[in-house]
PDB file of C-alpha atoms in Angstrom:
ATOM      1  CA  MET A   7    -199.105 206.018 -71.565  1.00  0.00           C
ATOM      2  CA  SER A   8    -195.846 204.701 -72.491  1.00  0.00           C
ATOM      3  CA  ASP A   9    -195.082 202.259 -75.773  1.00  0.00           C
ATOM      4  CA  GLU A  10    -193.736 199.873 -73.668  1.00  0.00           C
ATOM      5  CA  LEU A  11    -197.254 198.845 -71.796  1.00  0.00           C
ATOM      6  CA  ARG A  12    -198.723 199.397 -75.095  1.00  0.00           C
ATOM      7  CA  ASP A  13    -196.547 197.066 -76.641  1.00  0.00           C
ATOM      8  CA  TRP A  14    -196.267 194.492 -73.644  1.00  0.00           C
ATOM      9  CA  LEU A  15    -200.250 194.137 -73.668  1.00  0.00           C
ATOM     10  CA  ASP A  16    -199.998 193.890 -77.645  1.00  0.00           C
ATOM     11  CA  GLN A  17    -197.658 190.772 -76.688  1.00  0.00           C
ATOM     12  CA  ILE A  18    -200.431 189.013 -74.152  1.00  0.00           C
ATOM     13  CA  GLY A  19    -203.291 189.775 -76.603  1.00  0.00           C
ATOM     14  CA  LEU A  20    -204.731 192.428 -74.279  1.00  0.00           C
ATOM     15  CA  ALA A  21    -204.001 195.576 -76.776  1.00  0.00           C
ATOM     16  CA  GLN A  22    -207.642 196.592 -76.389  1.00  0.00           C
ATOM     17  CA  HIS A  23    -207.273 197.665 -73.056  1.00  0.00           C
ATOM     18  CA  ALA A  24    -204.449 199.967 -73.648  1.00  0.00           C
ATOM     19  CA  GLU A  25    -206.720 203.236 -73.823  1.00  0.00           C
ATOM     20  CA  ILE A  26    -208.249 202.312 -70.748  1.00  0.00           C
ATOM     21  CA  PHE A  27    -205.012 202.125 -68.815  1.00  0.00           C
ATOM     22  CA  ALA A  28    -203.831 205.094 -70.294  1.00  0.00           C
ATOM     23  CA  ALA A  29    -206.897 206.888 -69.444  1.00  0.00           C
ATOM     24  CA  ASN A  30    -206.694 206.263 -65.783  1.00  0.00           C
ATOM     25  CA  ASP A  31    -202.628 207.419 -65.872  1.00  0.00           C
ATOM     26  CA  ILE A  32    -201.670 203.727 -65.017  1.00  0.00           C
ATOM     27  CA  ASP A  33    -198.167 202.534 -66.551  1.00  0.00           C
ATOM     28  CA  LEU A  34    -195.512 199.440 -65.807  1.00  0.00           C
ATOM     29  CA  GLY A  35    -194.959 200.802 -62.312  1.00  0.00           C
ATOM     30  CA  VAL A  36    -198.535 201.056 -61.546  1.00  0.00           C
ATOM     31  CA  LEU A  37    -199.882 197.857 -63.128  1.00  0.00           C
ATOM     32  CA  PRO A  38    -198.728 195.152 -61.141  1.00  0.00           C
ATOM     33  CA  GLU A  39    -200.311 197.028 -58.235  1.00  0.00           C
ATOM     34  CA  LEU A  40    -203.498 196.955 -59.307  1.00  0.00           C
ATOM     35  CA  SER A  41    -205.799 194.280 -57.541  1.00  0.00           C
ATOM     36  CA  ASP A  42    -208.567 191.940 -59.397  1.00  0.00           C
ATOM     37  CA  GLU A  43    -211.239 194.333 -58.089  1.00  0.00           C
ATOM     38  CA  ASP A  44    -209.638 197.409 -59.909  1.00  0.00           C
ATOM     39  CA  LEU A  45    -209.019 195.564 -63.004  1.00  0.00           C
ATOM     40  CA  LYS A  46    -213.035 194.709 -62.642  1.00  0.00           C
ATOM     41  CA  GLU A  47    -213.617 198.136 -62.342  1.00  0.00           C
ATOM     42  CA  LEU A  48    -211.686 199.226 -65.039  1.00  0.00           C
ATOM     43  CA  GLY A  49    -214.199 196.653 -67.215  1.00  0.00           C
ATOM     44  CA  LEU A  50    -212.039 193.882 -67.780  1.00  0.00           C
ATOM     45  CA  SER A  51    -213.457 190.574 -68.334  1.00  0.00           C
ATOM     46  CA  LEU A  52    -212.605 187.764 -66.130  1.00  0.00           C
ATOM     47  CA  GLY A  53    -210.590 186.242 -68.661  1.00  0.00           C
ATOM     48  CA  HIS A  54    -208.703 189.029 -69.309  1.00  0.00           C
ATOM     49  CA  ARG A  55    -208.187 189.727 -65.976  1.00  0.00           C
ATOM     50  CA  ARG A  56    -206.476 186.377 -65.387  1.00  0.00           C
ATOM     51  CA  ARG A  57    -204.446 186.628 -68.826  1.00  0.00           C
ATOM     52  CA  LEU A  58    -203.351 190.009 -67.227  1.00  0.00           C
ATOM     53  CA  GLN A  59    -202.373 188.543 -63.931  1.00  0.00           C
ATOM     54  CA  ARG A  60    -200.877 185.335 -65.260  1.00  0.00           C
ATOM     55  CA  ALA A  61    -198.551 187.805 -67.844  1.00  0.00           C
ATOM     56  CA  LEU A  62    -197.238 189.749 -64.629  1.00  0.00           C
ATOM     57  CA  ALA A  63    -196.468 186.909 -62.423  1.00  0.00           C
ATOM     58  CA  GLU A  64    -194.623 185.499 -65.287  1.00  0.00           C
ATOM     59  CA  GLN A  65    -192.739 188.592 -66.165  1.00  0.00           C
ATOM     60  CA  THR A  66    -191.930 188.705 -62.229  1.00  0.00           C
ATOM     61  CA  ASN A  67    -190.683 185.232 -62.188  1.00  0.00           C
ATOM     62  CA  GLU A  68    -188.425 186.211 -65.051  1.00  0.00           C
ATOM     63  CA  THR A  69    -186.818 189.013 -63.496  1.00  0.00           C
ATOM     64  CA  VAL A  70    -186.478 187.229 -60.172  1.00  0.00           C
ATOM     65  CA  THR A  71    -184.771 184.433 -62.107  1.00  0.00           C
ATOM     66  CA  ALA A  72    -182.417 186.994 -64.209  1.00  0.00           C
ATOM     67  CA  SER A  73    -181.455 188.300 -60.983  1.00  0.00           C
ATOM     68  CA  ALA A  74    -180.701 185.454 -59.394  1.00  0.00           C
ATOM     69  CA  SER A  75    -178.242 184.070 -61.865  1.00  0.00           C
ATOM     70  CA  GLU A  76    -175.939 187.223 -61.912  1.00  0.00           C
ATOM     71  CA  PRO A  77    -173.325 187.022 -59.892  1.00  0.00           C
ATOM     72  CA  PRO A  78    -172.861 189.100 -56.901  1.00  0.00           C
ATOM     73  CA  SER A  79    -171.075 192.595 -57.879  1.00  0.00           C
ATOM     74  CA  GLY A  80    -168.349 191.685 -55.358  1.00  0.00           C
ATOM     75  CA  SER A  81    -167.713 187.973 -56.496  1.00  0.00           C
ATOM     76  CA  LEU A  82    -165.109 188.858 -59.400  1.00  0.00           C
ATOM     77  CA  ILE A  83    -162.940 190.932 -56.930  1.00  0.00           C
ATOM     78  CA  LEU A  84    -163.190 187.901 -54.711  1.00  0.00           C
ATOM     79  CA  SER A  85    -161.888 185.487 -57.094  1.00  0.00           C
ATOM     80  CA  MET A  86    -159.321 187.971 -58.464  1.00  0.00           C
ATOM     81  CA  ASN A  87    -157.939 188.525 -54.863  1.00  0.00           C
ATOM     82  CA  SER A  88    -157.914 184.708 -54.155  1.00  0.00           C
ATOM     83  CA  ARG A  89    -155.052 183.976 -56.759  1.00  0.00           C
TER      84      ARG A  89
END
């Protein structure tokens, strides 16, 4: 498991599950694809499943917001050409 996932789990208060994810080859690329049933099968309680799902949703929203605030790659060229 990457230190990045371990650190992120620690930030959201779920560091105790780091070894479970490592033992099942789950990384940050796979984690968002896990269903509630998958998390239950891994032994996460209902509260921890909800906390993890909420944190993943917030991370996705932050990524979308950051992407939306970046100008399109061609906008600088267009603004320079319009002078």
